[in-house]
Coordinates of C-alpha atoms in Angstrom, one line a residue:
Chain A
M1461 CA 7.1 2.7 -38.8
A1462 CA 10.6 4.1 -37.7
K1463 CA 13.1 1.7 -38.8
P1464 CA 15.6 0.5 -35.9
P1465 CA 18.8 2.6 -37.5
D1466 CA 16.5 5.9 -37.6
I1467 CA 15.7 5.1 -33.8
L1468 CA 19.3 4.8 -33.2
S1469 CA 20.3 8.1 -34.0
R1470 CA 17.6 9.8 -31.4
P1471 CA 18.9 10.6 -28.1
K1472 CA 18.0 8.1 -25.3
V1473 CA 15.6 8.8 -23.0
I1474 CA 16.0 5.6 -20.7
E1475 CA 19.7 3.9 -20.0
V1476 CA 20.0 0.9 -18.0
E1477 CA 23.3 -0.3 -17.4
D1478 CA 24.6 -3.3 -15.9
L1479 CA 21.5 -3.7 -13.7
V1480 CA 21.5 -6.0 -11.0
A1481 CA 18.8 -7.1 -9.0
H1482 CA 17.7 -9.7 -6.3
Y1483 CA 14.4 -10.4 -4.5
G1484 CA 15.7 -11.9 -1.2
D1485 CA 18.5 -14.4 -2.2
R1486 CA 17.2 -14.9 -5.4
M1487 CA 19.0 -13.0 -8.6
I1488 CA 16.3 -11.9 -10.7
L1489 CA 18.3 -9.5 -13.2
R1490 CA 21.9 -10.5 -13.9
G1491 CA 23.3 -7.2 -15.4
V1492 CA 20.9 -6.0 -17.9
S1493 CA 21.7 -3.1 -20.4
M1494 CA 19.4 -1.5 -22.6
D1495 CA 18.2 1.7 -23.6
V1496 CA 15.0 3.5 -25.0
R1497 CA 15.1 6.1 -27.7
E1498 CA 12.9 9.4 -28.2
G1499 CA 9.9 8.4 -29.8
E1500 CA 10.1 4.9 -30.1
I1501 CA 7.8 2.0 -28.7
M1502 CA 10.2 -0.6 -26.8
V1503 CA 8.6 -3.8 -26.1
I1504 CA 10.4 -5.6 -23.4
M1505 CA 9.5 -9.2 -23.8
G1506 CA 10.3 -12.8 -22.2
G1507 CA 8.5 -15.9 -20.7
S1508 CA 7.1 -15.7 -16.8
G1509 CA 10.1 -15.7 -14.7
S1510 CA 12.3 -14.0 -17.1
G1511 CA 12.7 -11.1 -15.3
K1512 CA 10.8 -8.4 -17.6
S1513 CA 8.3 -7.4 -15.1
T1514 CA 11.1 -6.6 -12.1
L1515 CA 13.1 -4.8 -15.0
L1516 CA 9.8 -2.3 -15.5
R1517 CA 9.6 -1.9 -11.5
H1518 CA 13.2 -0.9 -11.9
L1519 CA 12.5 1.5 -14.3
L1520 CA 9.6 2.7 -12.4
A1521 CA 12.2 3.2 -9.1
L1522 CA 9.6 1.0 -7.5
E1523 CA 12.6 -1.2 -6.2
V1524 CA 16.1 -1.0 -4.7
K1525 CA 18.4 -2.3 -7.3
T1526 CA 21.6 -4.3 -6.2
S1527 CA 23.7 -2.7 -8.7
G1528 CA 24.0 -0.7 -12.1
T1529 CA 22.9 2.4 -13.3
V1530 CA 19.0 3.8 -14.5
R1531 CA 19.0 7.2 -16.3
L1532 CA 15.7 8.4 -17.0
L1533 CA 15.4 11.6 -19.3
G1534 CA 19.0 12.0 -19.0
Q1535 CA 19.0 12.0 -15.3
D1536 CA 20.6 9.2 -12.9
I1537 CA 17.5 8.1 -10.6
D1538 CA 20.1 7.4 -7.4
R1539 CA 21.3 11.1 -7.4
L1540 CA 18.1 13.1 -7.6
T1541 CA 16.9 15.1 -4.4
P1542 CA 13.4 13.9 -3.7
L1543 CA 11.9 17.1 -4.8
A1544 CA 13.6 16.4 -8.3
F1545 CA 12.6 13.3 -8.3
Q1546 CA 9.0 14.2 -7.9
E1547 CA 9.6 16.6 -10.7
L1548 CA 10.7 13.4 -13.0
R1549 CA 7.9 11.4 -12.0
K1550 CA 5.6 14.0 -13.3
K1551 CA 7.3 13.3 -16.7
M1552 CA 6.4 9.5 -16.4
G1553 CA 2.8 8.1 -16.8
V1554 CA 2.4 4.5 -16.2
A1555 CA -0.7 1.9 -17.0
F1556 CA -0.6 -1.2 -14.5
Q1557 CA -1.4 -4.4 -15.5
S1558 CA -4.8 -4.4 -13.2
G1559 CA -5.3 -0.8 -14.0
A1560 CA -4.6 0.3 -10.5
L1561 CA -7.6 2.6 -10.4
F1562 CA -8.8 3.9 -6.9
S1563 CA -11.7 2.0 -6.1
S1564 CA -13.0 5.0 -4.0
M1565 CA -13.2 7.4 -6.7
T1566 CA -15.1 7.6 -10.1
V1567 CA -13.3 7.2 -13.2
G1568 CA -13.1 11.2 -13.7
E1569 CA -11.6 11.7 -10.5
N1570 CA -9.1 9.3 -11.0
I1571 CA -7.9 10.7 -14.1
M1572 CA -8.3 13.8 -12.6
L1573 CA -5.6 12.9 -9.5
P1574 CA -2.3 13.9 -11.2
L1575 CA -3.9 17.2 -11.8
Y1576 CA -5.1 17.6 -8.7
E1577 CA -2.1 16.8 -6.9
H1578 CA 0.6 18.5 -9.1
T1579 CA -1.4 21.8 -10.8
R1580 CA -3.2 24.6 -9.3
L1581 CA -5.8 24.3 -11.9
D1582 CA -9.7 25.1 -11.0
R1583 CA -11.7 22.4 -11.0
S1584 CA -13.5 23.1 -14.3
T1585 CA -10.2 23.2 -15.9
M1586 CA -9.3 20.0 -14.6
E1587 CA -12.6 18.2 -15.7
I1588 CA -12.0 19.6 -19.0
M1589 CA -8.4 18.0 -19.8
A1590 CA -9.8 14.8 -18.1
R1591 CA -12.5 14.6 -20.5
M1592 CA -9.9 15.3 -23.6
K1593 CA -8.2 12.4 -22.3
M1594 CA -11.0 10.4 -21.9
E1595 CA -11.5 11.1 -25.6
V1596 CA -8.5 9.9 -26.5
V1597 CA -8.7 6.5 -25.0
S1598 CA -12.6 6.5 -26.5
L1599 CA -13.9 6.5 -22.9
A1600 CA -15.9 9.8 -23.0
G1601 CA -19.1 9.6 -21.0
F1602 CA -18.1 7.3 -18.5
E1603 CA -16.1 9.7 -16.1
T1604 CA -19.1 9.6 -13.3
L1605 CA -18.8 5.7 -13.1
M1606 CA -16.9 3.7 -10.6
P1607 CA -14.0 1.3 -11.5
S1608 CA -16.3 -1.4 -10.5
E1609 CA -18.7 -0.4 -13.1
L1610 CA -16.2 -0.8 -16.0
S1611 CA -15.1 -3.6 -18.0
G1612 CA -11.9 -5.1 -18.4
G1613 CA -10.6 -3.2 -21.4
M1614 CA -12.6 0.3 -20.1
I1615 CA -10.2 -0.5 -16.8
K1616 CA -7.4 -0.4 -19.1
R1617 CA -8.0 2.5 -21.4
A1618 CA -8.9 4.4 -18.3
A1619 CA -5.6 3.8 -16.9
V1620 CA -3.8 4.9 -19.5
A1621 CA -6.2 8.0 -19.5
R1622 CA -4.8 8.9 -16.2
A1623 CA -1.1 7.8 -17.3
I1624 CA -1.6 10.6 -20.2
V1625 CA -3.2 13.1 -18.3
M1626 CA 0.1 15.0 -17.6
D1627 CA 1.2 14.6 -20.9
P1628 CA 4.4 12.5 -19.7
K1629 CA 7.3 12.3 -22.1
L1630 CA 7.5 8.1 -21.1
L1631 CA 4.7 6.0 -21.0
F1632 CA 4.8 2.5 -19.5
F1633 CA 2.6 -0.2 -19.9
D1634 CA 2.5 -3.4 -18.0
E1635 CA 1.2 -6.3 -19.9
P1636 CA -1.6 -4.1 -21.6
S1637 CA -3.3 -7.0 -23.8
A1638 CA -3.2 -9.4 -20.4
G1639 CA -7.0 -11.0 -19.8
L1640 CA -8.5 -8.8 -22.8
D1641 CA -10.3 -10.8 -25.9
P1642 CA -8.5 -10.4 -28.9
V1643 CA -10.5 -7.3 -30.6
V1644 CA -10.1 -5.1 -27.4
A1645 CA -6.5 -6.1 -27.2
S1646 CA -5.8 -5.1 -30.7
A1647 CA -7.5 -1.8 -30.1
L1648 CA -5.6 -1.2 -27.1
D1649 CA -2.3 -1.8 -29.4
D1650 CA -3.7 0.6 -31.9
L1651 CA -4.3 3.2 -29.2
I1652 CA -0.5 2.8 -27.9
L1653 CA 0.7 3.5 -31.8
R1654 CA -1.8 6.5 -31.9
L1655 CA 0.2 8.0 -28.7
R1656 CA 3.8 7.5 -30.2
D1657 CA 2.3 8.9 -33.6
A1658 CA 0.3 11.5 -32.4
M1659 CA 2.1 12.8 -28.9
G1660 CA 5.9 11.9 -29.5
M1661 CA 5.8 9.9 -26.1
S1662 CA 8.4 7.2 -25.8
I1663 CA 6.8 4.1 -24.7
V1664 CA 8.1 1.0 -22.7
V1665 CA 5.7 -1.9 -23.1
V1666 CA 6.2 -5.4 -21.0
T1667 CA 4.1 -7.9 -22.6
H1668 CA 4.3 -11.8 -23.6
E1669 CA 1.8 -11.5 -26.3
L1670 CA 3.6 -11.8 -29.6
D1671 CA 1.0 -10.6 -31.7
S1672 CA 0.9 -7.8 -29.8
A1673 CA 4.7 -7.3 -29.5
F1674 CA 5.5 -7.3 -33.5
K1675 CA 2.4 -5.0 -34.1
I1676 CA 3.2 -2.3 -32.1
A1677 CA 7.0 -2.6 -31.5
D1678 CA 10.0 -0.5 -33.0
R1679 CA 12.3 -2.4 -31.0
I1680 CA 12.0 -5.4 -28.5
T1681 CA 14.0 -6.3 -25.9
V1682 CA 14.1 -10.3 -25.2
L1683 CA 14.9 -11.3 -22.0
D1684 CA 15.4 -14.8 -20.3
R1685 CA 16.1 -15.6 -16.9
G1686 CA 17.3 -12.3 -15.8
N1687 CA 19.7 -11.9 -19.0
I1688 CA 18.9 -9.8 -22.2
L1689 CA 19.1 -12.4 -25.3
F1690 CA 18.6 -10.0 -27.9
L1691 CA 17.5 -6.4 -28.3
G1692 CA 16.8 -5.3 -32.0
G1693 CA 14.2 -4.7 -34.4
V1694 CA 11.1 -6.5 -35.1
E1695 CA 12.3 -8.8 -38.0
E1696 CA 15.8 -9.1 -36.4
V1697 CA 13.9 -10.8 -33.6
R1698 CA 11.7 -12.8 -36.1
N1699 CA 14.7 -14.3 -38.2
H1700 CA 17.2 -14.6 -35.1
P1701 CA 18.8 -18.0 -35.1
S1702 CA 19.0 -18.2 -31.6
E1703 CA 17.2 -21.6 -30.4
R1704 CA 16.0 -19.8 -27.0
I1705 CA 14.4 -17.1 -28.9
Q1706 CA 13.1 -19.4 -31.8
N1707 CA 11.2 -21.7 -28.8
L1708 CA 10.0 -18.3 -27.6
L1709 CA 8.5 -17.2 -30.3
N1710 CA 7.0 -20.5 -31.3
R1711 CA 5.6 -20.9 -27.7
R1712 CA 7.9 -24.0 -27.4
T1713 CA 8.9 -24.8 -23.7
E1714 CA 12.3 -25.7 -22.6
E1715 CA 12.8 -29.1 -20.2
E1716 CA 15.0 -27.5 -17.3
V1717 CA 18.4 -29.2 -16.8
L1718 CA 19.0 -29.6 -13.0
D1719 CA 22.2 -31.3 -11.6
P1720 CA 21.4 -33.9 -8.9
D1721 CA 22.6 -31.6 -6.3
E1722 CA 20.1 -28.8 -7.3
Y1723 CA 17.2 -31.3 -7.6
L1724 CA 17.7 -32.6 -3.9
R1725 CA 18.2 -29.1 -2.7
R1726 CA 14.9 -28.2 -4.2
L1727 CA 13.5 -31.5 -2.7
T1728 CA 14.9 -30.9 0.6
G1729 CA 14.8 -27.3 0.9
M1730 CA 18.6 -27.7 2.2
D1731 CA 22.0 -27.4 1.0
V1732 CA 23.6 -30.7 -0.3
G1733 CA 26.5 -29.4 -1.6
D1734 CA 28.6 -31.2 1.3
G1735 CA 27.9 -34.1 -0.2
G1736 CA 24.8 -35.0 2.2
E1737 CA 26.6 -35.5 5.3
R1738 CA 24.7 -32.4 6.8
M1739 CA 21.2 -33.8 5.9
G1740 CA 21.8 -36.9 7.8
G1741 CA 23.0 -34.6 10.8
V1742 CA 19.2 -32.3 10.5
L1743 CA 16.7 -35.1 9.3
Chain B
M147 CA 13.8 -45.8 15.7
T148 CA 16.9 -45.9 18.0
A149 CA 18.2 -44.0 21.0
G150 CA 20.3 -41.8 19.0
S151 CA 17.6 -40.7 16.3
G152 CA 15.3 -40.0 19.0
T153 CA 17.9 -37.5 20.7
R154 CA 18.6 -36.1 17.3
D155 CA 14.5 -35.8 16.8
R156 CA 14.4 -33.8 20.7
T157 CA 17.5 -31.7 19.6
A158 CA 15.8 -30.6 16.3
G159 CA 12.7 -29.9 17.7
V160 CA 13.9 -27.6 20.4
R161 CA 16.0 -25.9 17.9
R162 CA 13.1 -25.1 15.5
R163 CA 11.2 -23.8 18.2
I164 CA 14.0 -21.6 19.5
E165 CA 14.4 -20.5 15.6
S166 CA 10.5 -19.8 15.6
L167 CA 10.8 -18.0 18.7
G168 CA 13.8 -16.0 17.4
R169 CA 12.2 -15.2 14.1
M170 CA 8.7 -13.9 15.5
T171 CA 11.0 -11.3 18.2
V172 CA 12.3 -9.9 15.1
A173 CA 9.6 -10.0 13.3
G174 CA 7.7 -8.1 16.0
L175 CA 10.6 -5.6 16.6
E176 CA 10.4 -5.0 12.9
E177 CA 6.9 -4.2 12.9
L178 CA 7.6 -2.0 15.9
G179 CA 10.6 -0.4 13.9
H180 CA 8.1 0.3 10.6
G181 CA 5.4 1.5 12.8
G182 CA 7.8 4.3 14.6
A183 CA 9.2 5.0 11.3
L184 CA 5.5 5.3 9.9
L185 CA 4.9 8.2 12.7
G186 CA 8.1 9.5 11.9
E187 CA 7.5 9.8 8.3
S188 CA 3.9 11.1 9.1
L189 CA 4.6 13.8 11.3
F190 CA 7.3 15.0 8.6
W191 CA 4.7 15.1 5.9
L192 CA 2.4 16.7 7.8
V193 CA 4.8 19.8 8.6
M194 CA 7.1 19.6 5.7
G195 CA 4.6 18.9 3.3
P196 CA 3.5 22.3 1.8
R197 CA 7.6 22.7 1.6
R198 CA 7.9 19.5 -0.3
K199 CA 5.0 20.6 -2.7
Q200 CA 3.0 18.0 -1.0
P201 CA 0.6 19.3 1.4
V202 CA -1.8 17.2 3.3
R203 CA -5.1 17.8 2.0
R204 CA -7.7 19.5 4.4
D205 CA -10.7 17.6 2.3
A206 CA -9.1 14.2 2.7
V207 CA -8.9 14.5 6.6
V208 CA -12.3 15.8 6.6
A209 CA -13.3 12.7 4.5
Q210 CA -11.9 10.7 7.1
M211 CA -12.9 12.5 10.3
A212 CA -16.9 12.0 8.6
E213 CA -15.9 8.5 8.3
V214 CA -14.2 7.8 11.6
G215 CA -16.3 10.0 13.8
I216 CA -19.7 10.7 12.4
G217 CA -20.7 7.3 11.6
A218 CA -19.2 6.2 14.9
V219 CA -21.3 8.4 17.3
P220 CA -24.6 5.7 17.5
I221 CA -22.8 3.1 18.5
V222 CA -20.5 5.1 20.9
A223 CA -23.8 6.6 22.6
V224 CA -25.1 3.1 22.9
L225 CA -22.0 1.5 24.5
T226 CA -21.1 4.1 26.5
A227 CA -24.6 4.7 27.8
T228 CA -24.7 0.8 28.8
I229 CA -21.5 1.1 30.5
G230 CA -22.5 4.0 32.2
V231 CA -26.0 2.2 33.6
M232 CA -23.8 -1.3 34.0
L233 CA -21.6 1.1 36.3
A234 CA -24.5 2.7 38.4
I235 CA -25.9 -1.3 39.0
Q236 CA -22.5 -2.5 40.2
G237 CA -21.6 0.3 42.0
I238 CA -25.1 0.6 44.0
Y239 CA -24.7 -3.2 44.5
T240 CA -21.2 -3.3 46.4
L241 CA -21.9 0.0 48.2
K242 CA -25.1 -1.2 49.5
T243 CA -23.0 -3.5 51.9
F244 CA -21.7 -0.3 53.6
G245 CA -24.8 1.4 53.2
A246 CA -23.1 3.9 51.5
E247 CA -25.2 3.9 48.0
S248 CA -25.0 7.6 47.9
Q249 CA -21.4 7.9 47.3
V250 CA -22.0 5.5 44.1
T251 CA -21.4 9.3 42.0
L252 CA -17.5 9.1 42.9
G253 CA -16.9 6.1 41.4
I254 CA -19.0 6.6 38.4
A255 CA -17.4 10.0 37.7
Y256 CA -14.0 8.5 38.1
S257 CA -14.2 5.3 36.1
M258 CA -16.4 6.6 33.4
V259 CA -14.4 9.7 32.5
R260 CA -10.6 8.2 33.2
E261 CA -11.0 4.8 32.1
F262 CA -14.5 3.1 30.4
S263 CA -15.1 5.7 28.2
P264 CA -11.5 6.3 26.4
L265 CA -11.0 2.2 26.6
I266 CA -14.9 1.6 25.1
T267 CA -14.4 4.1 22.3
G268 CA -11.0 3.3 21.4
I269 CA -11.8 -0.4 21.4
L270 CA -14.7 0.2 19.4
I271 CA -12.9 2.4 16.7
A272 CA -10.2 0.0 16.6
G273 CA -12.6 -2.6 15.5
R274 CA -14.3 -0.2 13.0
S275 CA -12.0 2.2 11.4
G276 CA -8.8 0.3 12.4
S277 CA -10.0 -2.8 10.3
A278 CA -11.0 -0.7 7.7
L279 CA -7.9 1.4 7.2
A280 CA -5.9 -2.4 7.0
A281 CA -8.5 -3.6 4.8
R282 CA -8.5 -0.4 2.3
I283 CA -4.4 -0.5 2.5
G284 CA -3.8 -4.0 2.0
I285 CA -6.5 -3.7 -0.8
M286 CA -4.8 -0.8 -2.4
K287 CA -1.3 -2.6 -2.0
I288 CA -2.6 -5.7 -4.0
N289 CA -4.7 -3.8 -6.6
Q290 CA -1.0 -1.7 -7.4
E291 CA -3.0 1.1 -6.3
I292 CA 0.2 2.3 -4.0
D293 CA 2.6 1.5 -6.7
A294 CA 0.2 3.8 -9.1
L295 CA 0.2 6.7 -6.4
R296 CA 4.5 6.2 -6.2
V297 CA 4.8 6.4 -10.1
M298 CA 2.4 9.4 -10.0
G299 CA 5.0 11.0 -7.8
V300 CA 2.3 10.9 -4.8
E301 CA 3.7 10.0 -1.4
P302 CA 1.4 7.3 -0.3
V303 CA 2.4 8.1 3.5
R304 CA 1.3 11.7 2.8
F305 CA -1.7 10.8 0.8
L306 CA -3.2 7.8 2.8
V307 CA -1.5 7.9 6.4
V308 CA -1.6 11.0 7.4
P309 CA -5.2 12.0 6.6
A310 CA -6.1 9.3 8.8
L311 CA -3.7 10.3 11.3
V312 CA -5.2 13.3 12.3
A313 CA -8.6 12.3 11.5
M314 CA -8.3 9.6 14.2
A315 CA -5.9 11.8 16.7
V316 CA -8.9 14.6 16.6
M317 CA -11.8 12.5 16.2
L318 CA -11.1 9.6 19.0
P319 CA -11.1 12.2 21.9
A320 CA -14.4 13.6 20.6
L321 CA -16.2 10.5 20.7
T322 CA -14.5 9.8 24.0
L323 CA -15.9 13.2 25.6
F324 CA -19.2 12.3 24.0
G325 CA -18.9 9.0 25.7
D326 CA -18.4 10.6 28.8
L327 CA -21.3 12.8 28.6
I328 CA -23.7 10.0 27.5
G329 CA -22.2 7.6 30.3
L330 CA -22.7 10.0 33.0
F331 CA -26.0 10.9 32.1
A332 CA -27.2 7.1 31.7
A333 CA -25.6 6.2 34.9
G334 CA -27.3 9.4 36.4
L335 CA -30.7 8.2 34.9
Y336 CA -30.5 4.9 36.5
V337 CA -28.9 6.5 39.9
S338 CA -31.8 8.7 40.2
A339 CA -34.7 6.1 39.8
D340 CA -32.7 3.6 42.0
L341 CA -31.7 6.0 44.8
G342 CA -34.2 8.6 44.5
I343 CA -31.5 11.6 43.7
S344 CA -32.7 14.0 41.4
L345 CA -30.9 14.5 37.8
S346 CA -29.2 18.0 39.0
A347 CA -28.3 17.2 42.0
Y348 CA -26.5 14.2 40.5
A349 CA -24.8 16.7 38.2
D350 CA -23.8 19.0 40.6
N351 CA -22.0 16.2 42.5
I352 CA -20.6 15.2 39.5
I353 CA -19.1 18.5 38.8
D354 CA -17.9 18.7 42.1
I355 CA -16.0 15.5 41.7
L356 CA -14.3 15.8 38.5
S357 CA -11.6 18.2 37.9
P358 CA -10.4 19.2 34.6
N359 CA -7.3 16.7 35.0
D360 CA -9.5 13.4 35.3
V361 CA -11.0 14.9 32.0
W362 CA -7.3 15.4 30.4
H363 CA -6.6 11.9 31.6
G364 CA -9.3 10.1 29.6
L365 CA -8.5 12.5 26.3
G366 CA -4.9 12.4 26.5
K367 CA -5.0 8.5 26.4
S368 CA -7.5 8.6 23.6
V369 CA -5.2 10.4 21.5
I370 CA -2.1 8.0 22.1
F371 CA -4.8 5.1 21.0
A372 CA -5.9 7.0 18.0
V373 CA -2.0 7.1 16.9
L374 CA -1.8 2.8 18.2
I375 CA -5.2 2.0 16.1
T376 CA -3.9 4.1 12.9
L377 CA -0.2 2.5 12.8
V378 CA -1.5 -0.7 13.6
G379 CA -3.9 -0.5 10.5
V380 CA -1.5 0.9 8.5
V381 CA 1.8 -1.5 9.0
N382 CA -0.5 -4.7 8.9
G383 CA -2.7 -3.1 5.4
A384 CA 0.9 -2.7 4.1
A385 CA 2.0 -6.1 5.2
V386 CA -1.0 -7.7 3.2
S387 CA 0.2 -10.4 0.7
G388 CA -1.6 -13.2 -1.1
G389 CA -5.1 -12.1 -2.7
A390 CA -7.9 -11.7 -0.4
E391 CA -7.3 -14.3 2.2
G392 CA -4.2 -12.3 3.0
V393 CA -6.6 -9.0 3.3
G394 CA -8.6 -11.2 5.6
R395 CA -6.0 -12.3 7.9
Y396 CA -4.0 -9.0 8.1
T397 CA -7.6 -6.9 9.0
T398 CA -8.2 -9.4 11.6
R399 CA -4.7 -9.4 12.8
A400 CA -4.7 -5.3 12.8
V401 CA -8.0 -5.3 15.0
V402 CA -6.4 -8.0 17.6
H403 CA -3.0 -6.2 17.8
A404 CA -4.9 -2.7 17.9
I405 CA -7.0 -3.7 20.6
S406 CA -4.1 -5.3 22.5
A407 CA -1.8 -2.6 22.3
I408 CA -4.8 -0.1 23.9
V409 CA -4.9 -2.4 26.7
V410 CA -1.8 -2.8 27.6
T411 CA -1.4 1.2 26.7
D412 CA -4.1 2.1 29.3
M413 CA -2.4 0.0 32.1
L414 CA 1.0 1.6 31.6
F415 CA -0.9 5.1 31.2
A416 CA -2.8 4.9 34.3
F417 CA 0.3 3.4 36.3
V418 CA 2.7 6.5 35.0
V419 CA 0.0 9.0 35.5
T420 CA -1.0 8.4 38.8
R421 CA 2.4 7.9 40.2
G422 CA 3.4 11.4 39.0

């Protein structure tokens, strides 16, 4: 595994600067800055509600941000024409948490879909390419099955095969180990490592599984309540003195400290910042 | 409870109702806007798709046409035949009062072609294909399949909505025309049995009565119904949240809204066209 100092000398393939994002009035990301280097596996870690899935959705340009910059393969995604953006999408592959396979298509058709949409290859060539990717993810022979006939682990592997069928430069995984037994999850981790080593892809993995994160990561970004707590190598994260990071690593929950006004606001659903007089008027 | 607190309660209640009415109005307008934007986007991809390297796939349109059209043929036949016979029964019964039963053909021809065939076919397709479209898009949204399309660089409106819209806009008028023929034929069978008019005389009478404009009136309406069914289905499918329960809720909503939209549009269309 490459050490972080070596990685830092490589070019940046993903750059995020001061990213602020909201869902409605709620601020989810509070000025996040990070980068991913060529050929590395960057794991984004954090507890529930830390903003890691939101960060991933912004990296995939699936959400509209409040402010900040996201650059993918050196291109600012806000400044791209639709056609250029479509070209950029072809260099990205995503394996969603649920697999997101199209239930009306067979596994083989699912994997061929990006080829069918973006290339002029004939069907037999596309079938051969899909079979090659199915070999990579150890799913050979399952191309005629429907997604509903696959197990959880097989769905995730089929999703990976679809994600890599266009040989993308950037590969994203959303919670790859979620819902899998430890053996299958470990096999999926090995697959992610193989994809980096054999195909030189830059990979971003969002997960809350510590074992998986430590096994595959070159670097780890630790998110907490919309802020980056730490970004660095695996050992640095493990030995970090921050109590919050250690709590996360040791699966300790933190008591949330609430001020009385905030507590009242949650109970009543109303703004009580002016000492409760407005409450009297409404209730 | 004091008098003051009672007045306050009433004021709060009225305010809540006005607020909820306002929210519903805004949500309704938002959905209308969403539907309009969706139609614009669909037409854009239909025309500009090839230039944007995202042509609408012919095989997807054909598959949708088979799903919307071929599968609905038996039930459209049964219902339009039933409506045709019903019109004949009611027409003969009503006209008997004036001793003018032989004029029943006039009523059957106009009602079937201009009104009942497009309306019944539209309602049937709203229940059958509009609901299926809403459920399909809702499930795809929950299952992150729409996100998967977007990250693959496949525009979801072009991939999912345009084939459904084109298929619906072709197949609904085709089914309506089929419904016209079946309904008129079934009515003819009843009329000839009841009044002793031969089937060929009935057919000649129908051809004399109907002008191409009457047929176009029904077919034109069915194209509008097709667009409404598709847009309502997609807007509701895209609004799904909250898992399987959400899919059920929005699918039902799609059918109710589509049928309401069809009936109201039918009335408006008839009003506008008959004034012209």
